[in-house]
């Protein structure tokens, strides 16, 4: 059995549990009130081990990243945005970064903009490099390919980090740079 949830812009939701036994299956969820759909979740909270392709428009991913009740569903929305240009999603990523405390969400957000050199992106990267959560800093450093010169001092500060793994990784990145 798989749970499907349809979340509406008015804050309500409809939920339906369906037995899915084949690779392809059509599920219909009635919307008698003709409410506007905000986002749809397939297996909320990822209860079942699976591989799924569920292409959603950016507006639906945006709503899910901001309003999904479970962290894993917000994380899924952010990871689904990897191929969307940074300029289109930067404002959203900034907002989601501030709203979420889980290191996986924050690391994914900053990792998606590491190659973008706009002032807004550099500001968010700097914020991530100075995050109080060691896992955020460690994840960002691990995903860094090249260090923007304006962020050099922020990376150098990480040579005194509380995590030895972060120190080793940032030292390698700085030497390579």
PDB file of C-alpha atoms in Angstrom:
ATOM      1  CA  UNK A   1       0.000   0.000   0.000  1.00  0.00           C
ATOM      2  CA  UNK A   2       1.231   3.455  -0.956  1.00  0.00           C
ATOM      3  CA  UNK A   3      -0.091   6.685   0.503  1.00  0.00           C
ATOM      4  CA  UNK A   4      -0.762   9.614  -1.821  1.00  0.00           C
ATOM      5  CA  UNK A   5      -1.380  13.090  -0.444  1.00  0.00           C
ATOM      6  CA  UNK A   6      -2.699  16.101  -2.275  1.00  0.00           C
ATOM      7  CA  UNK A   7      -2.013  19.347  -0.406  1.00  0.00           C
ATOM      8  CA  UNK A   8      -4.111  22.371  -1.311  1.00  0.00           C
ATOM      9  CA  UNK A   9      -3.226  26.062  -1.146  1.00  0.00           C
ATOM     10  CA  UNK A  10      -5.816  26.592   1.624  1.00  0.00           C
ATOM     11  CA  UNK A  11      -3.760  24.318   3.923  1.00  0.00           C
ATOM     12  CA  UNK A  12      -6.016  21.266   3.716  1.00  0.00           C
ATOM     13  CA  UNK A  13      -5.112  17.914   2.206  1.00  0.00           C
ATOM     14  CA  UNK A  14      -6.671  14.743   0.857  1.00  0.00           C
ATOM     15  CA  UNK A  15      -5.002  11.395   1.413  1.00  0.00           C
ATOM     16  CA  UNK A  16      -5.542   8.066  -0.296  1.00  0.00           C
ATOM     17  CA  UNK A  17      -3.918   4.673   0.237  1.00  0.00           C
ATOM     18  CA  UNK A  18      -3.637   2.518  -2.882  1.00  0.00           C
ATOM     19  CA  UNK A  19      -2.180  -0.929  -3.474  1.00  0.00           C
ATOM     20  CA  UNK A  20       0.396  -0.583  -6.236  1.00  0.00           C
ATOM     21  CA  UNK A  21       1.361  -3.949  -7.671  1.00  0.00           C
ATOM     22  CA  UNK A  22       2.676  -3.082 -11.126  1.00  0.00           C
ATOM     23  CA  UNK A  23       5.409  -0.845 -12.480  1.00  0.00           C
ATOM     24  CA  UNK A  24       2.805   1.586 -13.810  1.00  0.00           C
ATOM     25  CA  UNK A  25      -0.385   2.488 -11.984  1.00  0.00           C
ATOM     26  CA  UNK A  26      -2.962   5.266 -12.323  1.00  0.00           C
ATOM     27  CA  UNK A  27      -4.289   6.819  -9.113  1.00  0.00           C
ATOM     28  CA  UNK A  28      -7.242   9.194  -9.056  1.00  0.00           C
ATOM     29  CA  UNK A  29      -7.924  11.417  -6.081  1.00  0.00           C
ATOM     30  CA  UNK A  30     -11.172  13.301  -6.248  1.00  0.00           C
ATOM     31  CA  UNK A  31     -11.230  17.038  -5.652  1.00  0.00           C
ATOM     32  CA  UNK A  32     -14.955  17.735  -5.153  1.00  0.00           C
ATOM     33  CA  UNK A  33     -14.342  21.266  -3.824  1.00  0.00           C
ATOM     34  CA  UNK A  34     -12.272  22.120  -6.900  1.00  0.00           C
ATOM     35  CA  UNK A  35      -9.509  23.412  -4.619  1.00  0.00           C
ATOM     36  CA  UNK A  36      -6.209  24.665  -6.034  1.00  0.00           C
ATOM     37  CA  UNK A  37      -3.444  22.068  -5.652  1.00  0.00           C
ATOM     38  CA  UNK A  38      -0.273  23.238  -3.894  1.00  0.00           C
ATOM     39  CA  UNK A  39       1.798  20.025  -4.080  1.00  0.00           C
ATOM     40  CA  UNK A  40       1.421  16.244  -4.230  1.00  0.00           C
ATOM     41  CA  UNK A  41       3.323  13.672  -2.191  1.00  0.00           C
ATOM     42  CA  UNK A  42       3.903  10.086  -3.230  1.00  0.00           C
ATOM     43  CA  UNK A  43       4.665   8.057  -0.087  1.00  0.00           C
ATOM     44  CA  UNK A  44       4.962  10.960   2.394  1.00  0.00           C
ATOM     45  CA  UNK A  45       7.907  10.583   4.776  1.00  0.00           C
ATOM     46  CA  UNK A  46       9.395   7.897   2.455  1.00  0.00           C
ATOM     47  CA  UNK A  47       8.002   4.934   4.360  1.00  0.00           C
ATOM     48  CA  UNK A  48       8.661   2.432   1.555  1.00  0.00           C
ATOM     49  CA  UNK A  49      11.973   1.561  -0.103  1.00  0.00           C
ATOM     50  CA  UNK A  50      11.556   2.409  -3.768  1.00  0.00           C
ATOM     51  CA  UNK A  51      12.852   4.065  -6.895  1.00  0.00           C
ATOM     52  CA  UNK A  52      10.466   6.658  -8.256  1.00  0.00           C
ATOM     53  CA  UNK A  53      10.462   9.160 -11.065  1.00  0.00           C
ATOM     54  CA  UNK A  54       7.969  11.893 -10.270  1.00  0.00           C
ATOM     55  CA  UNK A  55       8.607  15.007 -12.329  1.00  0.00           C
ATOM     56  CA  UNK A  56       6.989  18.051 -10.777  1.00  0.00           C
ATOM     57  CA  UNK A  57       6.848  21.634 -12.029  1.00  0.00           C
ATOM     58  CA  UNK A  58       9.011  24.179 -10.217  1.00  0.00           C
ATOM     59  CA  UNK A  59       6.016  25.832  -8.521  1.00  0.00           C
ATOM     60  CA  UNK A  60       4.980  22.517  -6.987  1.00  0.00           C
ATOM     61  CA  UNK A  61       8.548  21.779  -5.839  1.00  0.00           C
ATOM     62  CA  UNK A  62       8.696  25.265  -4.348  1.00  0.00           C
ATOM     63  CA  UNK A  63       5.484  24.722  -2.379  1.00  0.00           C
ATOM     64  CA  UNK A  64       6.672  21.306  -1.202  1.00  0.00           C
ATOM     65  CA  UNK A  65      10.065  22.667  -0.094  1.00  0.00           C
ATOM     66  CA  UNK A  66       8.382  25.408   1.910  1.00  0.00           C
ATOM     67  CA  UNK A  67       5.307  23.678   3.306  1.00  0.00           C
ATOM     68  CA  UNK A  68       5.675  19.882   3.397  1.00  0.00           C
ATOM     69  CA  UNK A  69       5.199  18.785   7.010  1.00  0.00           C
ATOM     70  CA  UNK A  70       7.991  16.162   7.002  1.00  0.00           C
ATOM     71  CA  UNK A  71      11.666  17.019   6.566  1.00  0.00           C
ATOM     72  CA  UNK A  72      12.344  14.208   4.078  1.00  0.00           C
ATOM     73  CA  UNK A  73       9.622  15.522   1.758  1.00  0.00           C
ATOM     74  CA  UNK A  74      11.144  19.028   1.874  1.00  0.00           C
ATOM     75  CA  UNK A  75      14.591  17.492   1.200  1.00  0.00           C
ATOM     76  CA  UNK A  76      13.201  15.538  -1.780  1.00  0.00           C
ATOM     77  CA  UNK A  77      11.846  18.778  -3.255  1.00  0.00           C
ATOM     78  CA  UNK A  78      15.240  20.485  -2.900  1.00  0.00           C
ATOM     79  CA  UNK A  79      17.143  17.584  -4.476  1.00  0.00           C
ATOM     80  CA  UNK A  80      14.646  17.553  -7.363  1.00  0.00           C
ATOM     81  CA  UNK A  81      15.749  21.138  -8.115  1.00  0.00           C
ATOM     82  CA  UNK A  82      19.371  20.228  -8.890  1.00  0.00           C
ATOM     83  CA  UNK A  83      18.983  20.854 -12.627  1.00  0.00           C
ATOM     84  CA  UNK A  84      17.100  24.137 -12.266  1.00  0.00           C
ATOM     85  CA  UNK A  85      19.345  27.189 -12.848  1.00  0.00           C
ATOM     86  CA  UNK A  86      20.505  28.922  -9.663  1.00  0.00           C
ATOM     87  CA  UNK A  87      19.091  32.259 -10.772  1.00  0.00           C
ATOM     88  CA  UNK A  88      15.580  30.787 -10.886  1.00  0.00           C
ATOM     89  CA  UNK A  89      15.706  29.141  -7.443  1.00  0.00           C
ATOM     90  CA  UNK A  90      18.095  31.272  -5.369  1.00  0.00           C
ATOM     91  CA  UNK A  91      15.442  33.275  -3.517  1.00  0.00           C
ATOM     92  CA  UNK A  92      13.614  30.060  -2.624  1.00  0.00           C
ATOM     93  CA  UNK A  93      16.815  28.306  -1.513  1.00  0.00           C
ATOM     94  CA  UNK A  94      17.610  31.231   0.752  1.00  0.00           C
ATOM     95  CA  UNK A  95      14.173  31.053   2.357  1.00  0.00           C
ATOM     96  CA  UNK A  96      14.275  27.268   2.787  1.00  0.00           C
ATOM     97  CA  UNK A  97      17.803  27.458   4.254  1.00  0.00           C
ATOM     98  CA  UNK A  98      16.583  29.829   6.963  1.00  0.00           C
ATOM     99  CA  UNK A  99      13.468  27.752   7.737  1.00  0.00           C
ATOM    100  CA  UNK A 100      15.208  24.359   8.052  1.00  0.00           C
ATOM    101  CA  UNK A 101      17.606  23.234  10.740  1.00  0.00           C
ATOM    102  CA  UNK A 102      18.412  19.766   9.379  1.00  0.00           C
ATOM    103  CA  UNK A 103      21.979  19.643   8.086  1.00  0.00           C
ATOM    104  CA  UNK A 104      21.088  17.528   5.037  1.00  0.00           C
ATOM    105  CA  UNK A 105      18.683  20.145   3.703  1.00  0.00           C
ATOM    106  CA  UNK A 106      21.093  23.013   4.364  1.00  0.00           C
ATOM    107  CA  UNK A 107      24.054  21.184   2.823  1.00  0.00           C
ATOM    108  CA  UNK A 108      22.062  20.287  -0.308  1.00  0.00           C
ATOM    109  CA  UNK A 109      20.945  23.899  -0.723  1.00  0.00           C
ATOM    110  CA  UNK A 110      24.441  25.356  -0.570  1.00  0.00           C
ATOM    111  CA  UNK A 111      25.947  22.522  -2.637  1.00  0.00           C
ATOM    112  CA  UNK A 112      23.593  23.376  -5.501  1.00  0.00           C
ATOM    113  CA  UNK A 113      24.941  26.942  -5.752  1.00  0.00           C
ATOM    114  CA  UNK A 114      28.668  26.385  -5.132  1.00  0.00           C
ATOM    115  CA  UNK A 115      29.474  27.098  -8.792  1.00  0.00           C
ATOM    116  CA  UNK A 116      27.269  30.206  -8.979  1.00  0.00           C
ATOM    117  CA  UNK A 117      29.301  33.355  -8.389  1.00  0.00           C
ATOM    118  CA  UNK A 118      26.504  35.910  -8.009  1.00  0.00           C
ATOM    119  CA  UNK A 119      26.644  38.058  -4.848  1.00  0.00           C
ATOM    120  CA  UNK A 120      23.454  36.429  -3.534  1.00  0.00           C
ATOM    121  CA  UNK A 121      24.897  32.927  -3.964  1.00  0.00           C
ATOM    122  CA  UNK A 122      28.220  33.884  -2.408  1.00  0.00           C
ATOM    123  CA  UNK A 123      26.344  35.312   0.593  1.00  0.00           C
ATOM    124  CA  UNK A 124      24.456  32.032   1.092  1.00  0.00           C
ATOM    125  CA  UNK A 125      27.641  29.968   0.651  1.00  0.00           C
ATOM    126  CA  UNK A 126      29.358  32.156   3.254  1.00  0.00           C
ATOM    127  CA  UNK A 127      26.421  31.619   5.597  1.00  0.00           C
ATOM    128  CA  UNK A 128      26.738  27.859   5.122  1.00  0.00           C
ATOM    129  CA  UNK A 129      30.488  27.874   5.732  1.00  0.00           C
ATOM    130  CA  UNK A 130      29.829  29.668   9.027  1.00  0.00           C
ATOM    131  CA  UNK A 131      26.844  27.488  10.021  1.00  0.00           C
ATOM    132  CA  UNK A 132      26.848  26.355  13.643  1.00  0.00           C
ATOM    133  CA  UNK A 133      26.192  22.748  12.538  1.00  0.00           C
ATOM    134  CA  UNK A 134      29.462  20.934  11.824  1.00  0.00           C
ATOM    135  CA  UNK A 135      27.728  18.611   9.338  1.00  0.00           C
ATOM    136  CA  UNK A 136      26.691  21.572   7.193  1.00  0.00           C
ATOM    137  CA  UNK A 137      30.246  22.935   7.086  1.00  0.00           C
ATOM    138  CA  UNK A 138      31.703  19.476   6.445  1.00  0.00           C
ATOM    139  CA  UNK A 139      29.235  18.778   3.620  1.00  0.00           C
ATOM    140  CA  UNK A 140      29.840  22.102   1.905  1.00  0.00           C
ATOM    141  CA  UNK A 141      33.623  21.696   2.010  1.00  0.00           C
ATOM    142  CA  UNK A 142      33.334  18.134   0.672  1.00  0.00           C
ATOM    143  CA  UNK A 143      31.247  19.373  -2.282  1.00  0.00           C
ATOM    144  CA  UNK A 144      33.488  22.360  -3.081  1.00  0.00           C
ATOM    145  CA  UNK A 145      35.388  22.052  -6.351  1.00  0.00           C
ATOM    146  CA  UNK A 146      36.963  25.509  -6.537  1.00  0.00           C
ATOM    147  CA  UNK A 147      37.073  28.273  -3.954  1.00  0.00           C
ATOM    148  CA  UNK A 148      35.920  31.719  -4.978  1.00  0.00           C
ATOM    149  CA  UNK A 149      38.579  34.285  -3.965  1.00  0.00           C
ATOM    150  CA  UNK A 150      35.989  36.300  -2.027  1.00  0.00           C
ATOM    151  CA  UNK A 151      35.366  33.251   0.190  1.00  0.00           C
ATOM    152  CA  UNK A 152      39.017  32.362   0.798  1.00  0.00           C
ATOM    153  CA  UNK A 153      39.048  33.737   4.365  1.00  0.00           C
ATOM    154  CA  UNK A 154      35.875  31.785   5.219  1.00  0.00           C
ATOM    155  CA  UNK A 155      37.507  28.555   4.061  1.00  0.00           C
ATOM    156  CA  UNK A 156      40.726  29.425   5.913  1.00  0.00           C
ATOM    157  CA  UNK A 157      38.744  29.857   9.158  1.00  0.00           C
ATOM    158  CA  UNK A 158      37.684  26.238   8.793  1.00  0.00           C
ATOM    159  CA  UNK A 159      41.309  25.203   9.402  1.00  0.00           C
ATOM    160  CA  UNK A 160      40.384  25.705  13.082  1.00  0.00           C
ATOM    161  CA  UNK A 161      37.076  23.811  12.844  1.00  0.00           C
ATOM    162  CA  UNK A 162      35.907  21.408  15.565  1.00  0.00           C
ATOM    163  CA  UNK A 163      35.854  18.563  13.013  1.00  0.00           C
ATOM    164  CA  UNK A 164      39.210  17.061  12.025  1.00  0.00           C
ATOM    165  CA  UNK A 165      37.631  15.740   8.838  1.00  0.00           C
ATOM    166  CA  UNK A 166      36.587  19.277   7.879  1.00  0.00           C
ATOM    167  CA  UNK A 167      40.098  20.562   8.633  1.00  0.00           C
ATOM    168  CA  UNK A 168      41.740  17.874   6.471  1.00  0.00           C
ATOM    169  CA  UNK A 169      39.316  18.392   3.585  1.00  0.00           C
ATOM    170  CA  UNK A 170      39.554  22.197   3.623  1.00  0.00           C
ATOM    171  CA  UNK A 171      43.359  21.997   3.796  1.00  0.00           C
ATOM    172  CA  UNK A 172      43.367  19.779   0.681  1.00  0.00           C
ATOM    173  CA  UNK A 173      41.007  22.168  -1.128  1.00  0.00           C
ATOM    174  CA  UNK A 174      43.090  25.217  -0.187  1.00  0.00           C
ATOM    175  CA  UNK A 175      46.333  23.532  -1.303  1.00  0.00           C
ATOM    176  CA  UNK A 176      44.737  22.529  -4.585  1.00  0.00           C
ATOM    177  CA  UNK A 177      43.458  26.060  -5.091  1.00  0.00           C
TER     178      UNK A 177
END
